[in-house]
Amino acid sequence: MLRDRLEGELVLPSDPGYGLATQLQNTEYDTVTPAGIAYCHSAKDVLACVRYARDTGVRVHVRSGGHSFNGWSTGGGLVVDLSRMNHVAARAGAVHIGAGVQSLDALDRLKPLGRQIITGTFPTVGQGGFLTGGGLGWQTRRFGVASDRIVSARVVLADGRVVTASAGEHPDLYWALRGGGGGTFGIVTEFELLPVDAPRLTSFETLWSYEDAAEVLTAWQAWAAEGSDDIGTSLVVLPGMFGPGGRPVVKAWGVHLGAPEDLERALDELTERTGTKPVHRETGAPGAYADVMHEALCGSKTVQQCHRTGTHPEAVGHRHPYTRQAYRLTGRAVTRAEAETLLKAWDPDLDGERYLLCIALGGAANRVGRTETAYVHRDAQFLMGYQMATRDAEAAARGPAELQEWADRCDAALAPLATGSYINFPASRTGPGWEADHFGENAPRLRAVKHHYDPDDFFRHAQSIRPEPGRTTETGR
Ligand SMILES: Cc1cc2nc3c(=O)[nH]c(=O)nc-3n(C[C@H](O)[C@H](O)[C@H](O)COP(=O)(O)OP(=O)(O)OC[C@H]3O[C@@H](n4cnc5c(N)ncnc54)[C@H](O)[C@@H]3O)c2cc1C
């Protein structure tokens, strides 16, 4: 019995907590019924799961925060859940974190230690998936891709070994774990990270009338790409249901790492470049990194409240409804004509919940070579994409074709600008060229690493790197 071999908890379909245990962040996957969910407490537990799966032939699905857009962390087999492996410690210039720790918990627990790590812009994303896929957010321009700061990772391999991957040990595995995608090479139980020195931050938010959307998108992209690396910023076009007077609205917001007067000057410049004034502009008071990020990610909710509903007695964090999406990375600021095309695809006349989202990248992320880590996108300036959602459970169960058709139209609008795709923001529908699109010239080396560490493709999901057929490789040790 696997249950007897675990320090942690095994939840089976007959157990009362099964429904909750099966959940990912997106409600779409609530219909998936895993054979069991193992809440691991230690690397020993993870190893017991791997051995059990090897012995019985059951598939494993690796899960940390459960935010996979395309449901890659669940399935009909055994979900190996690392959410309880969420420790945080600072030692000798490094930070050690359990792979299951969520962004908001890491920010909160690192605060008294005077060190911080790079997170994305959503509170409950798990570091396990975030880091193995790359890790992008408001700190990207100043501090680089989050996985660039991995010093080492403790990994349970498909053959039952537990190894440390670093520059000196298993260097090819270490390379692959930094952007080659989660659920592919092994189960990371702990990361050692180079922290950032918990700088002070100031948040800002601007809202713009939809009538000015093309000017704002064009100006914001040029402003972000040419501006200081101290600015971390996103832009979203929101539908009428979230805009004043039932009209769509454009929001550009983020955080600034420098002096407040520099931020004010930068926001003046954004207004100047746009040629019109925002309907709303607000800057927060400068504050500690953890506090400002917490406020940006969780608003006034406490850490406990900010978790996904059901996962803690006080948690009220929302889940995401059935969504179809199209995301790409782009390499330069858009022209006015391109902005109009992108907005036309978004379609202001449509009813329904949908977004056009951009996160500014570049800066330090692009001062690393394309093949230095598995994350290849060192020419990307923006993550750009579209999401459309339905909250009608019956419609969602049918998998509404109109959402996918909309996402396909949006994907076609983005394609001429694309330099690649980010494995952590995959499109709902991917074509045969997905591997090159996500990994570029790093794909062959990733296949070789996969072949060396997992020739039987024990760790796999719909878009994981496959082992190179027939290859014998000298890679790794
Ligand atoms: C609402 C939302 C906001 C997001 N915001 C950002 C953002 O700002 N920046 C950004 O870069 N990304 C963002 N993402 C994408 C996010 O980084 C990816 O979905 C990431 O893979 C999620 O990690 P997870 O552990 O939460 O998810 P999971 O679903 O648990 O895992 C995702 C993938 O990683 C694998 N995996 C998980 N844990 C491990 C592990 N310990 N070892 C090996 N493989 C593992 C899984 O098998 C799966 O393939 C966002 C996603 C959502 C849904």
Coordinates of C-alpha atoms and ligand atoms in Angstrom, one line a residue:
M1 CA 0.0 0.0 0.0
L2 CA 1.4 3.4 -1.0
R3 CA -0.4 5.0 2.0
D4 CA 1.7 3.0 4.4
R5 CA 4.9 4.2 2.8
L6 CA 4.1 7.9 3.1
E7 CA 4.7 10.4 5.8
G8 CA 2.2 12.6 4.0
E9 CA -1.4 11.9 3.0
L10 CA -2.8 9.8 0.2
V11 CA -6.3 10.9 -0.9
L12 CA -8.3 8.3 -2.8
P13 CA -11.6 8.7 -4.7
S14 CA -13.5 7.2 -1.7
D15 CA -12.0 9.7 0.8
P16 CA -14.0 12.8 1.8
G17 CA -11.4 15.3 0.7
Y18 CA -11.1 13.8 -2.8
G19 CA -13.1 16.5 -4.7
L20 CA -10.9 19.3 -3.3
A21 CA -7.7 17.4 -3.7
T22 CA -8.3 16.9 -7.4
Q23 CA -8.7 20.7 -8.1
L24 CA -6.3 22.7 -10.2
Q25 CA -6.6 26.5 -10.3
N26 CA -8.8 26.2 -13.4
T27 CA -12.3 24.7 -12.9
E28 CA -12.0 23.1 -16.3
Y29 CA -10.1 20.2 -14.9
D30 CA -12.6 19.4 -12.1
T31 CA -13.9 16.6 -14.3
V32 CA -10.5 14.8 -14.3
T33 CA -10.5 11.9 -11.8
P34 CA -7.0 10.9 -10.7
A35 CA -6.5 7.4 -9.1
G36 CA -5.2 9.2 -6.1
I37 CA -3.5 12.4 -4.8
A38 CA -0.3 11.9 -2.7
Y39 CA 0.4 15.0 -0.6
C40 CA 4.1 14.5 -0.1
H41 CA 5.9 15.8 3.0
S42 CA 9.4 14.9 2.0
A43 CA 11.7 13.8 -0.9
K44 CA 11.3 10.3 0.6
D45 CA 7.6 10.5 0.0
V46 CA 8.1 11.7 -3.6
L47 CA 10.5 8.8 -4.1
A48 CA 8.0 6.3 -2.6
C49 CA 5.4 7.6 -5.2
V50 CA 7.9 7.2 -8.1
R51 CA 8.8 3.7 -7.0
Y52 CA 5.1 2.8 -6.5
A53 CA 4.3 4.1 -10.0
R54 CA 7.2 2.2 -11.5
D55 CA 6.1 -1.1 -9.8
T56 CA 2.5 -0.8 -10.7
G57 CA 2.6 1.0 -14.1
V58 CA 0.4 3.8 -12.9
R59 CA 1.1 7.2 -14.6
V60 CA 2.4 10.1 -12.4
H61 CA 1.3 13.7 -12.7
V62 CA 3.6 16.2 -10.9
R63 CA 1.8 19.1 -9.2
S64 CA 3.0 22.0 -7.1
G65 CA 0.6 25.0 -7.3
G66 CA -1.8 23.5 -9.9
H67 CA -1.7 26.5 -12.2
S68 CA -1.0 24.7 -15.5
F69 CA -3.2 26.4 -18.1
N70 CA -3.6 23.1 -20.0
G71 CA -4.0 20.7 -17.1
W72 CA -0.6 19.1 -17.3
S73 CA -0.4 18.5 -13.6
T74 CA -3.4 16.1 -13.4
G75 CA -4.7 13.0 -15.2
G76 CA -6.1 9.6 -14.5
G77 CA -3.0 8.4 -12.6
L78 CA -1.3 9.4 -9.3
V79 CA -1.0 13.1 -8.7
V80 CA 2.3 13.7 -6.8
D81 CA 1.5 16.9 -5.0
L82 CA 4.3 19.0 -3.5
S83 CA 2.1 21.8 -2.0
R84 CA 3.0 20.8 1.5
M85 CA 6.7 20.9 0.7
N86 CA 6.7 24.6 1.1
H87 CA 9.6 25.5 3.5
V88 CA 11.6 28.6 3.1
A89 CA 15.0 29.2 4.6
A90 CA 17.9 31.7 4.0
R91 CA 21.4 30.3 4.4
A92 CA 24.9 31.5 3.4
G93 CA 23.7 34.0 0.7
A94 CA 21.2 31.6 -0.8
V95 CA 17.5 30.9 -0.3
H96 CA 16.2 27.3 0.0
I97 CA 12.6 26.8 -0.9
G98 CA 10.4 23.7 -1.1
A99 CA 9.2 23.3 -4.7
G100 CA 5.6 23.5 -3.6
V101 CA 5.8 27.0 -2.1
Q102 CA 3.4 29.5 -3.5
S103 CA 4.5 33.1 -4.4
L104 CA 2.5 34.8 -1.6
D105 CA 3.9 32.4 1.1
A106 CA 7.5 32.8 -0.2
L107 CA 7.1 36.6 -0.1
D108 CA 5.6 36.6 3.4
R109 CA 8.1 34.1 5.0
L110 CA 11.2 35.6 3.4
K111 CA 10.2 39.1 4.7
P112 CA 11.8 38.7 8.2
L113 CA 14.9 37.2 6.6
G114 CA 15.7 40.3 4.6
R115 CA 15.9 38.4 1.3
Q116 CA 13.4 37.9 -1.5
I117 CA 12.9 35.9 -4.6
I118 CA 11.4 36.7 -8.0
T119 CA 7.8 35.8 -8.4
G120 CA 5.2 36.1 -11.1
T121 CA 2.1 38.4 -10.8
F122 CA -0.3 35.8 -9.4
P123 CA -0.3 34.9 -5.7
T124 CA -0.8 31.1 -5.7
V125 CA 1.4 30.0 -8.5
G126 CA 3.8 27.3 -7.3
Q127 CA 7.5 27.7 -7.7
G128 CA 7.8 24.1 -9.0
G129 CA 6.1 24.9 -12.3
F130 CA 7.1 28.6 -12.4
L131 CA 10.8 28.0 -12.2
T132 CA 11.1 24.9 -14.3
G133 CA 9.2 26.7 -17.1
G134 CA 11.3 29.9 -16.8
G135 CA 9.6 32.4 -14.4
L136 CA 8.6 35.8 -15.7
G137 CA 7.1 38.9 -14.0
W138 CA 7.6 42.4 -12.9
Q139 CA 11.2 41.7 -11.7
T140 CA 12.3 40.3 -15.1
R141 CA 13.8 43.5 -16.5
R142 CA 15.8 44.3 -13.4
F143 CA 16.7 40.8 -12.1
G144 CA 16.2 38.5 -15.1
V145 CA 14.2 35.3 -15.6
A146 CA 13.5 33.7 -12.2
S147 CA 15.2 30.4 -13.2
D148 CA 18.4 32.2 -14.0
R149 CA 18.8 32.5 -10.3
I150 CA 18.6 28.7 -9.5
V151 CA 21.9 27.7 -7.9
S152 CA 20.9 24.0 -7.5
A153 CA 17.8 21.8 -7.5
R154 CA 17.2 18.6 -5.6
V155 CA 15.5 16.2 -8.0
V156 CA 13.9 12.8 -7.8
L157 CA 14.6 11.0 -11.1
A158 CA 12.5 8.4 -13.0
D159 CA 15.0 5.6 -12.0
G160 CA 14.5 6.3 -8.3
R161 CA 17.8 8.2 -7.8
V162 CA 17.7 11.5 -5.8
V163 CA 20.3 13.9 -7.1
T164 CA 21.4 17.5 -6.8
A165 CA 21.6 19.3 -10.2
S166 CA 23.9 22.3 -10.2
A167 CA 26.8 23.8 -12.3
G168 CA 29.1 21.1 -10.8
E169 CA 26.7 18.1 -10.6
H170 CA 24.5 16.8 -13.4
P171 CA 25.1 20.1 -15.3
D172 CA 22.9 19.1 -18.3
L173 CA 20.0 18.4 -16.0
Y174 CA 20.6 21.7 -14.2
W175 CA 20.6 23.4 -17.7
A176 CA 17.3 21.7 -18.7
L177 CA 15.5 22.5 -15.4
R178 CA 16.0 26.2 -16.1
G179 CA 13.2 26.7 -18.6
G180 CA 12.8 23.3 -20.3
G181 CA 9.4 22.9 -18.7
G182 CA 8.0 21.1 -15.7
G183 CA 6.8 17.5 -15.4
T184 CA 9.5 16.4 -17.9
F185 CA 13.0 15.6 -16.4
G186 CA 12.2 14.6 -12.8
I187 CA 10.4 15.9 -9.7
V188 CA 12.1 18.9 -8.1
T189 CA 11.7 18.8 -4.4
E190 CA 13.8 21.8 -3.4
F191 CA 15.4 24.8 -5.1
E192 CA 18.5 26.8 -3.9
L193 CA 18.1 30.3 -5.3
L194 CA 20.2 33.4 -5.5
P195 CA 17.9 35.9 -3.7
V196 CA 17.4 39.6 -4.5
D197 CA 18.2 42.0 -1.7
A198 CA 14.6 42.8 -0.8
P199 CA 14.6 46.3 -2.4
R200 CA 11.9 48.8 -1.7
L201 CA 9.1 49.1 -4.3
T202 CA 6.4 51.6 -5.3
S203 CA 3.3 50.4 -7.0
F204 CA 1.4 52.3 -9.7
E205 CA -1.8 52.0 -11.7
T206 CA -3.1 53.9 -14.6
L207 CA -6.5 53.5 -16.4
W208 CA -7.2 54.7 -19.9
S209 CA -10.3 55.1 -22.0
Y210 CA -10.8 52.3 -24.5
E211 CA -11.1 55.0 -27.3
D212 CA -7.4 55.6 -26.8
A213 CA -6.5 51.9 -26.6
A214 CA -4.4 51.8 -29.8
E215 CA -2.3 54.8 -28.8
V216 CA -1.9 53.5 -25.2
L217 CA -0.8 50.0 -26.3
T218 CA 1.7 51.5 -28.8
A219 CA 3.0 54.1 -26.4
W220 CA 3.1 51.7 -23.4
Q221 CA 5.1 49.1 -25.3
A222 CA 7.7 51.6 -26.5
W223 CA 7.8 53.2 -23.1
A224 CA 8.4 49.9 -21.3
A225 CA 11.0 48.6 -23.8
E226 CA 13.0 51.8 -23.9
G227 CA 12.6 52.7 -20.3
S228 CA 14.4 51.9 -17.1
D229 CA 14.8 48.3 -16.0
D230 CA 13.5 49.5 -12.6
I231 CA 9.9 49.5 -14.0
G232 CA 8.0 46.2 -13.9
T233 CA 4.8 46.6 -15.8
S234 CA 1.8 44.8 -17.4
L235 CA -1.0 46.1 -19.6
V236 CA -4.5 44.6 -19.9
V237 CA -7.4 45.5 -22.0
L238 CA -10.5 44.7 -20.0
P239 CA -14.0 44.1 -21.3
G240 CA -17.0 46.4 -20.6
M241 CA -18.1 44.3 -17.6
F242 CA -15.0 45.6 -15.7
G243 CA -14.9 49.1 -17.2
P244 CA -16.5 52.4 -16.1
G245 CA -19.9 53.0 -17.8
G246 CA -19.9 49.4 -19.2
R247 CA -17.1 50.4 -21.7
P248 CA -13.9 48.4 -22.1
V249 CA -10.9 50.0 -20.4
V250 CA -7.1 49.7 -20.6
K251 CA -5.1 49.3 -17.4
A252 CA -1.3 49.7 -17.3
W253 CA 0.2 48.9 -13.9
G254 CA 3.1 47.5 -12.0
V255 CA 5.9 48.3 -9.6
H256 CA 9.0 50.5 -9.6
L257 CA 12.3 49.8 -7.9
G258 CA 13.7 53.3 -7.8
A259 CA 13.0 56.7 -6.2
P260 CA 9.3 57.7 -6.2
E261 CA 10.1 61.0 -8.2
D262 CA 11.7 58.8 -11.0
L263 CA 8.4 56.9 -11.2
E264 CA 6.4 60.1 -11.4
R265 CA 8.6 61.3 -14.2
A266 CA 8.3 58.0 -16.0
L267 CA 4.5 58.1 -15.7
D268 CA 4.5 61.7 -17.1
E269 CA 6.5 60.4 -20.0
L270 CA 4.0 57.6 -20.6
T271 CA 1.2 60.2 -20.8
E272 CA 3.3 62.3 -23.1
R273 CA 4.0 59.4 -25.4
T274 CA 0.3 58.4 -25.4
G275 CA -0.8 61.9 -26.3
T276 CA -3.8 61.7 -24.0
K277 CA -4.3 61.7 -20.2
P278 CA -5.2 58.6 -18.3
V279 CA -8.7 58.6 -16.7
H280 CA -7.0 57.5 -13.4
R281 CA -3.4 57.5 -12.2
E282 CA -2.3 56.4 -8.8
T283 CA 1.0 55.6 -7.2
G284 CA 1.3 53.9 -3.8
A285 CA 3.6 54.8 -0.9
P286 CA 7.1 53.2 -1.2
G287 CA 7.3 50.1 0.9
A288 CA 9.0 46.8 1.6
Y289 CA 9.2 44.5 -1.4
A290 CA 7.0 41.8 0.3
D291 CA 4.4 44.3 1.4
V292 CA 4.1 46.1 -2.0
M293 CA 4.0 42.7 -3.9
H294 CA 1.5 41.4 -1.4
E295 CA -0.8 44.4 -2.0
A296 CA -0.4 44.1 -5.8
L297 CA -1.1 40.3 -5.8
C298 CA -3.6 40.0 -2.9
G299 CA -5.0 43.5 -2.3
S300 CA -6.2 43.9 1.3
K301 CA -6.6 40.1 1.8
T302 CA -4.3 38.4 4.4
V303 CA -1.9 35.7 3.3
Q304 CA -4.4 33.1 4.6
Q305 CA -7.4 34.7 2.8
C306 CA -5.4 35.0 -0.4
H307 CA -5.1 31.2 -0.9
R308 CA -7.4 29.3 -3.2
T309 CA -10.8 28.8 -1.6
G310 CA -11.0 25.5 0.3
T311 CA -7.3 25.1 0.8
H312 CA -7.3 27.0 4.1
P313 CA -10.2 27.7 6.5
E314 CA -9.9 31.5 5.8
A315 CA -9.0 31.2 2.1
V316 CA -11.3 33.1 -0.3
G317 CA -8.9 33.2 -3.3
H318 CA -10.8 32.8 -6.6
R319 CA -10.4 30.0 -9.2
H320 CA -10.4 30.6 -12.9
P321 CA -13.3 29.5 -15.1
Y322 CA -13.1 27.5 -18.4
T323 CA -10.8 29.5 -20.6
R324 CA -9.2 29.4 -24.1
Q325 CA -6.1 31.3 -24.6
A326 CA -3.5 32.3 -27.2
Y327 CA -0.1 33.6 -26.0
R328 CA 3.1 34.4 -27.8
L329 CA 6.4 36.2 -27.0
T330 CA 7.1 39.3 -29.2
G331 CA 10.5 41.0 -29.8
R332 CA 9.7 44.7 -30.2
A333 CA 7.1 47.4 -29.5
V334 CA 4.1 47.3 -31.8
T335 CA 3.4 50.0 -34.4
R336 CA 0.1 51.9 -34.2
A337 CA -1.3 49.8 -37.2
E338 CA -0.3 46.6 -35.4
A339 CA -1.9 47.7 -32.2
E340 CA -5.1 48.3 -34.2
T341 CA -5.0 44.8 -35.6
L342 CA -4.5 43.3 -32.2
L343 CA -7.4 45.2 -30.7
K344 CA -9.6 44.3 -33.7
A345 CA -9.0 40.6 -32.9
W346 CA -9.8 41.3 -29.2
D347 CA -13.1 42.8 -30.6
P348 CA -14.6 45.6 -28.4
D349 CA -18.1 44.7 -29.8
L350 CA -18.1 41.2 -28.4
D351 CA -19.9 40.5 -25.2
G352 CA -18.1 38.3 -22.6
E353 CA -15.1 38.0 -20.3
R354 CA -11.9 38.3 -22.3
Y355 CA -8.5 40.0 -21.9
L356 CA -5.6 41.1 -24.0
L357 CA -2.6 41.0 -21.6
C358 CA 1.0 42.1 -22.1
I359 CA 3.9 41.7 -19.6
A360 CA 7.0 43.8 -20.3
L361 CA 10.2 41.6 -20.5
G362 CA 13.7 42.3 -21.8
G363 CA 16.3 44.0 -19.6
A364 CA 18.4 41.6 -17.6
A365 CA 16.6 38.6 -19.0
N366 CA 18.0 39.4 -22.4
R367 CA 21.6 39.8 -21.2
V368 CA 22.0 36.0 -21.0
G369 CA 22.8 33.9 -24.0
R370 CA 20.0 31.9 -25.7
T371 CA 21.7 28.6 -25.0
E372 CA 23.1 29.3 -21.6
T373 CA 19.9 27.9 -20.0
A374 CA 17.0 26.0 -21.5
Y375 CA 15.0 29.2 -21.5
V376 CA 15.8 30.4 -25.0
H377 CA 13.7 33.6 -25.4
R378 CA 16.5 36.1 -24.8
D379 CA 15.1 38.4 -27.6
A380 CA 11.6 38.6 -26.2
Q381 CA 10.4 42.1 -25.1
F382 CA 6.8 41.2 -24.3
L383 CA 4.6 38.3 -23.3
M384 CA 1.4 39.0 -25.2
G385 CA -1.8 37.1 -25.4
Y386 CA -5.5 36.7 -25.2
Q387 CA -7.8 34.8 -22.9
M388 CA -11.6 34.3 -23.1
A389 CA -13.6 32.7 -20.4
T390 CA -17.1 31.4 -19.7
R391 CA -18.5 31.1 -16.2
D392 CA -21.5 29.1 -17.5
A393 CA -20.8 25.6 -16.2
E394 CA -23.1 23.9 -18.7
A395 CA -21.6 25.8 -21.7
A396 CA -18.1 25.1 -20.3
A397 CA -18.8 21.3 -20.1
R398 CA -19.6 21.4 -23.9
G399 CA -16.2 23.0 -24.6
P400 CA -17.7 26.0 -26.5
A401 CA -16.2 26.2 -30.0
E402 CA -16.7 30.0 -30.2
L403 CA -14.1 30.5 -27.5
Q404 CA -11.5 28.4 -29.4
E405 CA -12.4 30.2 -32.6
W406 CA -11.9 33.6 -31.0
A407 CA -8.5 32.4 -29.6
D408 CA -7.5 31.1 -33.0
R409 CA -8.3 34.5 -34.6
C410 CA -6.3 36.2 -31.8
D411 CA -3.4 33.8 -32.4
A412 CA -3.4 34.6 -36.1
A413 CA -3.2 38.4 -35.2
L414 CA -0.2 37.7 -32.9
A415 CA 1.6 35.4 -35.3
P416 CA 3.4 38.0 -37.4
L417 CA 4.9 39.6 -34.3
A418 CA 5.9 36.3 -32.5
T419 CA 9.5 35.4 -31.7
G420 CA 8.4 32.2 -29.8
S421 CA 6.2 30.9 -27.1
Y422 CA 6.7 30.6 -23.3
I423 CA 6.0 27.0 -22.0
N424 CA 4.3 28.4 -18.9
F425 CA 1.8 30.4 -21.0
P426 CA 0.9 27.8 -23.7
A427 CA -1.8 28.4 -26.2
S428 CA -4.9 26.2 -25.7
R429 CA -4.3 24.8 -29.2
T430 CA -0.8 24.2 -30.4
G431 CA 0.4 23.1 -33.8
P432 CA 3.0 20.6 -34.8
G433 CA 5.8 23.2 -34.5
W434 CA 5.3 23.7 -30.8
E435 CA 8.6 22.3 -29.7
A436 CA 10.7 24.7 -31.8
D437 CA 8.3 27.5 -30.9
H438 CA 8.9 26.9 -27.2
F439 CA 12.5 25.9 -27.1
G440 CA 14.1 27.0 -30.3
E441 CA 17.6 25.7 -30.9
N442 CA 17.6 24.3 -27.4
A443 CA 15.1 21.5 -28.3
P444 CA 17.7 18.9 -29.5
R445 CA 19.8 19.3 -26.3
L446 CA 16.6 19.0 -24.2
R447 CA 15.7 15.8 -26.0
A448 CA 19.2 14.4 -25.3
V449 CA 18.9 15.3 -21.6
K450 CA 15.5 13.8 -21.5
H451 CA 16.8 10.6 -23.1
H452 CA 19.6 10.4 -20.6
Y453 CA 17.5 10.9 -17.5
D454 CA 14.2 9.5 -18.5
P455 CA 14.5 7.3 -21.6
D456 CA 11.1 5.6 -20.9
D457 CA 9.3 8.9 -20.9
F458 CA 8.1 8.2 -17.3
F459 CA 7.4 11.9 -16.7
R460 CA 5.3 13.2 -19.5
H461 CA 2.3 15.4 -20.4
A462 CA 0.8 16.7 -23.6
Q463 CA 3.7 19.1 -24.3
S464 CA 6.7 17.7 -22.5
I465 CA 9.9 17.0 -24.3
R466 CA 10.2 13.4 -25.6
P467 CA 13.4 11.4 -25.4
E468 CA 15.3 11.3 -28.6
P469 CA 14.6 7.9 -30.2
G470 CA 17.6 5.6 -30.5
R471 CA 20.0 8.1 -29.0
T472 CA 22.8 7.1 -26.7
T473 CA 24.2 10.2 -25.1
E474 CA 27.2 11.2 -23.0
T475 CA 25.2 13.9 -21.4
G476 CA 24.9 14.1 -17.6
R477 CA 26.5 11.9 -15.0
Ligands
LIG1 C1 -3.6 32.9 -13.1 C2 -2.2 32.6 -13.5 C3 -1.3 33.6 -13.5 C4 0.1 33.3 -13.9 N1 1.0 34.3 -13.8 C5 2.3 34.0 -14.2 C6 3.3 35.0 -14.1 O1 3.1 36.2 -13.7 N2 4.5 34.7 -14.6 C7 4.8 33.4 -15.0 O2 6.0 33.2 -15.4 N3 3.9 32.5 -15.1 C8 2.6 32.8 -14.7 N4 1.7 31.8 -14.8 C9 2.0 30.5 -15.4 C10 2.7 29.6 -14.4 O3 4.0 30.0 -14.1 C11 2.7 28.2 -14.9 O4 1.3 27.8 -15.1 C12 3.4 27.2 -13.9 O5 3.8 26.1 -14.6 C13 2.5 26.9 -12.7 O6 3.2 26.2 -11.8 P1 2.4 25.5 -10.7 O7 3.4 24.7 -9.9 O8 1.5 26.4 -10.0 O9 1.5 24.5 -11.6 P2 1.3 23.0 -11.7 O10 0.0 22.9 -12.5 O11 1.4 22.3 -10.4 O12 2.5 22.5 -12.6 C14 2.8 23.1 -13.9 C15 3.7 22.2 -14.6 O13 4.9 22.1 -13.9 C16 5.1 20.7 -13.5 N5 5.6 20.7 -12.1 C17 5.0 21.2 -11.1 N6 5.8 21.1 -10.0 C18 6.9 20.5 -10.4 C19 8.1 20.1 -9.7 N7 8.2 20.2 -8.4 N8 9.1 19.5 -10.4 C20 9.0 19.3 -11.7 N9 7.8 19.6 -12.4 C21 6.8 20.2 -11.7 C22 3.8 20.0 -13.7 O14 3.9 18.7 -13.9 C23 3.2 20.8 -14.8 O15 3.7 20.3 -16.1 C24 0.4 32.0 -14.4 C25 -0.6 31.0 -14.4 C26 -1.9 31.3 -14.0 C27 -2.9 30.3 -14.1

